[in-house]
Amino acid sequence: SGKTIRFHAWGSGPTVLFTHGWSGYGAQWQGFVRPFLAKGYRVVLFDAPAHGESPGLLTDTIEMASCI
């Protein structure tokens, strides 16, 4: 949809993508980052449009799915 989203990525290796639910945000998963990094994974968190640090006022499940 051409929208910009905020994301964070740490580590290297197989990628684990944490996705939040409706009205959530990526930082809710921060407590899980270190254990996955310690096991050799790359961890990615994102804020869907209009969630957390991503801009916007409205989104829908189609947009959220396209972020994944």
Short mmCIF file of N, CA, C and O in Angstrom, two decimals:
data_model
loop_
_atom_site.label_atom_id
_atom_site.label_comp_id
_atom_site.label_asym_id
_atom_site.label_seq_id
_atom_site.Cartn_x
_atom_site.Cartn_y
_atom_site.Cartn_z
N SER A 1 0.82 -1.21 0.00
CA SER A 1 0.00 0.00 0.00
C SER A 1 0.85 1.26 0.00
O SER A 1 0.32 2.35 0.04
N GLY A 2 2.18 1.10 0.01
CA GLY A 2 3.06 2.25 -0.03
C GLY A 2 3.27 2.93 1.31
O GLY A 2 3.89 3.99 1.37
N LYS A 3 2.77 2.37 2.39
CA LYS A 3 2.96 2.97 3.71
C LYS A 3 4.30 2.54 4.29
O LYS A 3 4.82 1.48 3.99
N THR A 4 4.84 3.38 5.16
CA THR A 4 6.08 3.10 5.86
C THR A 4 5.76 2.51 7.22
O THR A 4 4.83 2.96 7.89
N ILE A 5 6.52 1.48 7.60
CA ILE A 5 6.33 0.91 8.95
C ILE A 5 7.65 0.92 9.69
O ILE A 5 8.73 0.92 9.10
N ARG A 6 7.56 0.93 10.99
CA ARG A 6 8.73 0.89 11.87
C ARG A 6 9.03 -0.56 12.19
O ARG A 6 8.13 -1.33 12.49
N PHE A 7 10.32 -0.94 12.10
CA PHE A 7 10.70 -2.29 12.48
C PHE A 7 12.07 -2.27 13.12
O PHE A 7 12.81 -1.30 13.00
N HIS A 8 12.39 -3.34 13.82
CA HIS A 8 13.69 -3.52 14.45
C HIS A 8 14.15 -4.94 14.14
O HIS A 8 13.34 -5.87 14.09
N ALA A 9 15.45 -5.10 13.93
CA ALA A 9 16.01 -6.42 13.66
C ALA A 9 17.33 -6.57 14.41
O ALA A 9 18.11 -5.62 14.48
N TRP A 10 17.56 -7.76 14.97
CA TRP A 10 18.78 -8.05 15.71
C TRP A 10 19.29 -9.43 15.31
O TRP A 10 18.50 -10.32 14.99
N GLY A 11 20.60 -9.61 15.38
CA GLY A 11 21.20 -10.92 15.22
C GLY A 11 21.32 -11.39 13.78
O GLY A 11 21.07 -10.65 12.84
N SER A 12 21.73 -12.65 13.66
CA SER A 12 21.86 -13.29 12.36
C SER A 12 21.49 -14.76 12.53
O SER A 12 21.45 -15.26 13.63
N GLY A 13 21.24 -15.41 11.42
CA GLY A 13 20.81 -16.80 11.45
C GLY A 13 19.38 -16.90 10.95
O GLY A 13 18.86 -15.97 10.33
N PRO A 14 18.73 -18.03 11.20
CA PRO A 14 17.32 -18.16 10.77
C PRO A 14 16.48 -17.04 11.40
O PRO A 14 16.69 -16.66 12.55
N THR A 15 15.55 -16.51 10.65
CA THR A 15 14.77 -15.36 11.10
C THR A 15 13.49 -15.78 11.80
O THR A 15 12.76 -16.63 11.32
N VAL A 16 13.25 -15.14 12.94
CA VAL A 16 11.99 -15.27 13.68
C VAL A 16 11.30 -13.91 13.59
O VAL A 16 11.88 -12.89 13.95
N LEU A 17 10.08 -13.89 13.08
CA LEU A 17 9.31 -12.66 12.97
C LEU A 17 8.20 -12.69 14.00
O LEU A 17 7.35 -13.58 14.00
N PHE A 18 8.23 -11.71 14.89
CA PHE A 18 7.17 -11.56 15.88
C PHE A 18 6.15 -10.56 15.35
O PHE A 18 6.52 -9.47 14.94
N THR A 19 4.90 -10.94 15.36
CA THR A 19 3.83 -10.05 14.91
C THR A 19 2.86 -9.80 16.05
O THR A 19 2.54 -10.70 16.81
N HIS A 20 2.44 -8.58 16.16
CA HIS A 20 1.50 -8.22 17.23
C HIS A 20 0.07 -8.35 16.74
O HIS A 20 -0.20 -8.48 15.55
N GLY A 21 -0.85 -8.30 17.66
CA GLY A 21 -2.27 -8.36 17.33
C GLY A 21 -2.85 -6.97 17.14
O GLY A 21 -2.14 -5.97 17.17
N TRP A 22 -4.15 -6.94 16.95
CA TRP A 22 -4.85 -5.67 16.75
C TRP A 22 -4.66 -4.81 17.99
O TRP A 22 -4.76 -5.30 19.11
N SER A 23 -4.36 -3.55 17.79
CA SER A 23 -4.09 -2.57 18.86
C SER A 23 -2.78 -2.84 19.58
O SER A 23 -2.50 -2.23 20.61
N GLY A 24 -1.96 -3.75 19.09
CA GLY A 24 -0.67 -4.04 19.71
C GLY A 24 0.46 -3.27 19.04
O GLY A 24 0.24 -2.36 18.25
N TYR A 25 1.69 -3.66 19.38
CA TYR A 25 2.88 -3.05 18.81
C TYR A 25 4.05 -4.00 19.01
O TYR A 25 4.03 -4.86 19.90
N GLY A 26 5.06 -3.86 18.19
CA GLY A 26 6.19 -4.79 18.19
C GLY A 26 6.94 -4.88 19.50
O GLY A 26 7.41 -5.95 19.89
N ALA A 27 7.07 -3.77 20.21
CA ALA A 27 7.85 -3.76 21.45
C ALA A 27 7.27 -4.67 22.52
O ALA A 27 7.96 -5.02 23.48
N GLN A 28 6.04 -5.11 22.35
CA GLN A 28 5.45 -6.06 23.31
C GLN A 28 6.26 -7.35 23.36
O GLN A 28 6.19 -8.08 24.33
N TRP A 29 7.01 -7.65 22.30
CA TRP A 29 7.79 -8.89 22.19
C TRP A 29 9.22 -8.74 22.67
O TRP A 29 9.99 -9.70 22.62
N GLN A 30 9.64 -7.56 23.12
CA GLN A 30 11.05 -7.34 23.46
C GLN A 30 11.59 -8.33 24.48
O GLN A 30 12.76 -8.67 24.45
N GLY A 31 10.77 -8.80 25.37
CA GLY A 31 11.23 -9.76 26.37
C GLY A 31 11.65 -11.10 25.78
O GLY A 31 12.34 -11.88 26.44
N PHE A 32 11.25 -11.37 24.56
CA PHE A 32 11.59 -12.63 23.90
C PHE A 32 12.82 -12.54 23.01
O PHE A 32 13.31 -13.55 22.51
N VAL A 33 13.32 -11.33 22.78
CA VAL A 33 14.42 -11.13 21.84
C VAL A 33 15.71 -11.83 22.30
O VAL A 33 16.29 -12.62 21.56
N ARG A 34 16.17 -11.55 23.48
CA ARG A 34 17.46 -12.09 23.95
C ARG A 34 17.52 -13.61 23.95
O ARG A 34 18.52 -14.18 23.51
N PRO A 35 16.51 -14.30 24.43
CA PRO A 35 16.58 -15.77 24.39
C PRO A 35 16.73 -16.31 22.96
O PRO A 35 17.46 -17.28 22.74
N PHE A 36 16.06 -15.70 22.00
CA PHE A 36 16.19 -16.16 20.62
C PHE A 36 17.56 -15.83 20.05
O PHE A 36 18.15 -16.63 19.32
N LEU A 37 18.09 -14.65 20.37
CA LEU A 37 19.44 -14.29 19.93
C LEU A 37 20.47 -15.26 20.50
O LEU A 37 21.39 -15.69 19.80
N ALA A 38 20.29 -15.64 21.76
CA ALA A 38 21.23 -16.56 22.41
C ALA A 38 21.22 -17.93 21.73
O ALA A 38 22.22 -18.66 21.78
N LYS A 39 20.12 -18.28 21.09
CA LYS A 39 20.01 -19.56 20.38
C LYS A 39 20.44 -19.46 18.92
O LYS A 39 20.33 -20.42 18.17
N GLY A 40 20.92 -18.27 18.50
CA GLY A 40 21.43 -18.11 17.15
C GLY A 40 20.44 -17.68 16.09
O GLY A 40 20.67 -17.87 14.90
N TYR A 41 19.35 -17.07 16.52
CA TYR A 41 18.34 -16.61 15.57
C TYR A 41 18.48 -15.12 15.29
O TYR A 41 19.04 -14.37 16.08
N ARG A 42 17.96 -14.69 14.16
CA ARG A 42 17.76 -13.28 13.85
C ARG A 42 16.31 -12.98 14.24
O ARG A 42 15.40 -13.74 13.89
N VAL A 43 16.09 -11.88 14.96
CA VAL A 43 14.76 -11.53 15.43
C VAL A 43 14.31 -10.23 14.78
O VAL A 43 15.06 -9.25 14.74
N VAL A 44 13.09 -10.23 14.27
CA VAL A 44 12.51 -9.04 13.65
C VAL A 44 11.17 -8.75 14.33
O VAL A 44 10.35 -9.65 14.50
N LEU A 45 10.98 -7.49 14.72
CA LEU A 45 9.71 -6.99 15.27
C LEU A 45 9.26 -5.84 14.39
O LEU A 45 10.08 -5.11 13.85
N PHE A 46 7.97 -5.66 14.23
CA PHE A 46 7.49 -4.50 13.47
C PHE A 46 6.21 -3.96 14.09
O PHE A 46 5.52 -4.65 14.83
N ASP A 47 5.95 -2.71 13.77
CA ASP A 47 4.68 -2.08 14.12
C ASP A 47 3.89 -1.94 12.82
O ASP A 47 4.34 -1.28 11.87
N ALA A 48 2.72 -2.55 12.75
CA ALA A 48 1.87 -2.43 11.58
C ALA A 48 1.45 -0.96 11.39
O ALA A 48 1.55 -0.17 12.33
N PRO A 49 0.99 -0.60 10.20
CA PRO A 49 0.51 0.78 10.01
C PRO A 49 -0.51 1.16 11.08
O PRO A 49 -1.35 0.35 11.47
N ALA A 50 -0.39 2.40 11.57
CA ALA A 50 -1.29 2.95 12.59
C ALA A 50 -1.18 2.22 13.94
O ALA A 50 -2.10 2.25 14.75
N HIS A 51 -0.04 1.58 14.18
CA HIS A 51 0.22 0.89 15.45
C HIS A 51 1.60 1.29 15.94
O HIS A 51 2.52 1.50 15.14
N GLY A 52 1.77 1.35 17.26
CA GLY A 52 3.09 1.63 17.84
C GLY A 52 3.73 2.87 17.24
O GLY A 52 3.12 3.94 17.21
N GLU A 53 4.96 2.72 16.72
CA GLU A 53 5.71 3.84 16.16
C GLU A 53 5.50 4.03 14.66
O GLU A 53 6.12 4.90 14.06
N SER A 54 4.65 3.22 14.04
CA SER A 54 4.37 3.39 12.62
C SER A 54 3.31 4.46 12.42
O SER A 54 2.34 4.53 13.18
N PRO A 55 3.48 5.30 11.39
CA PRO A 55 2.52 6.37 11.18
C PRO A 55 1.17 5.86 10.68
O PRO A 55 1.06 4.73 10.19
N GLY A 56 0.19 6.71 10.80
CA GLY A 56 -1.14 6.41 10.27
C GLY A 56 -2.20 6.43 11.36
O GLY A 56 -1.90 6.33 12.54
N LEU A 57 -3.42 6.56 10.90
CA LEU A 57 -4.57 6.57 11.82
C LEU A 57 -5.44 5.35 11.65
O LEU A 57 -6.12 4.94 12.59
N LEU A 58 -5.44 4.77 10.46
CA LEU A 58 -6.30 3.62 10.17
C LEU A 58 -5.52 2.55 9.41
O LEU A 58 -4.62 2.87 8.64
N THR A 59 -5.90 1.32 9.60
CA THR A 59 -5.37 0.22 8.83
C THR A 59 -6.42 -0.88 8.80
O THR A 59 -7.51 -0.72 9.35
N ASP A 60 -6.09 -1.99 8.16
CA ASP A 60 -7.00 -3.13 8.15
C ASP A 60 -6.18 -4.41 8.13
O ASP A 60 -4.94 -4.36 8.05
N THR A 61 -6.83 -5.53 8.22
CA THR A 61 -6.10 -6.79 8.29
C THR A 61 -5.35 -7.10 7.00
O THR A 61 -4.31 -7.76 7.05
N ILE A 62 -5.82 -6.60 5.87
CA ILE A 62 -5.12 -6.81 4.61
C ILE A 62 -3.76 -6.11 4.65
O ILE A 62 -2.73 -6.68 4.28
N GLU A 63 -3.74 -4.86 5.11
CA GLU A 63 -2.47 -4.14 5.24
C GLU A 63 -1.55 -4.81 6.25
O GLU A 63 -0.35 -4.91 6.02
N MET A 64 -2.11 -5.24 7.36
CA MET A 64 -1.28 -5.89 8.37
C MET A 64 -0.66 -7.16 7.80
O MET A 64 0.52 -7.42 8.00
N ALA A 65 -1.43 -7.92 7.07
CA ALA A 65 -0.91 -9.15 6.46
C ALA A 65 0.18 -8.83 5.44
O ALA A 65 1.16 -9.57 5.33
N SER A 66 0.04 -7.74 4.71
CA SER A 66 1.06 -7.40 3.70
C SER A 66 2.38 -7.03 4.36
O SER A 66 3.43 -7.20 3.76
N CYS A 67 2.36 -6.55 5.60
CA CYS A 67 3.60 -6.27 6.33
C CYS A 67 4.37 -7.55 6.61
O CYS A 67 5.60 -7.56 6.57
N ILE A 68 3.65 -8.60 6.88
CA ILE A 68 4.29 -9.89 7.17
C ILE A 68 4.94 -10.41 5.91
O ILE A 68 6.06 -10.87 5.90
#
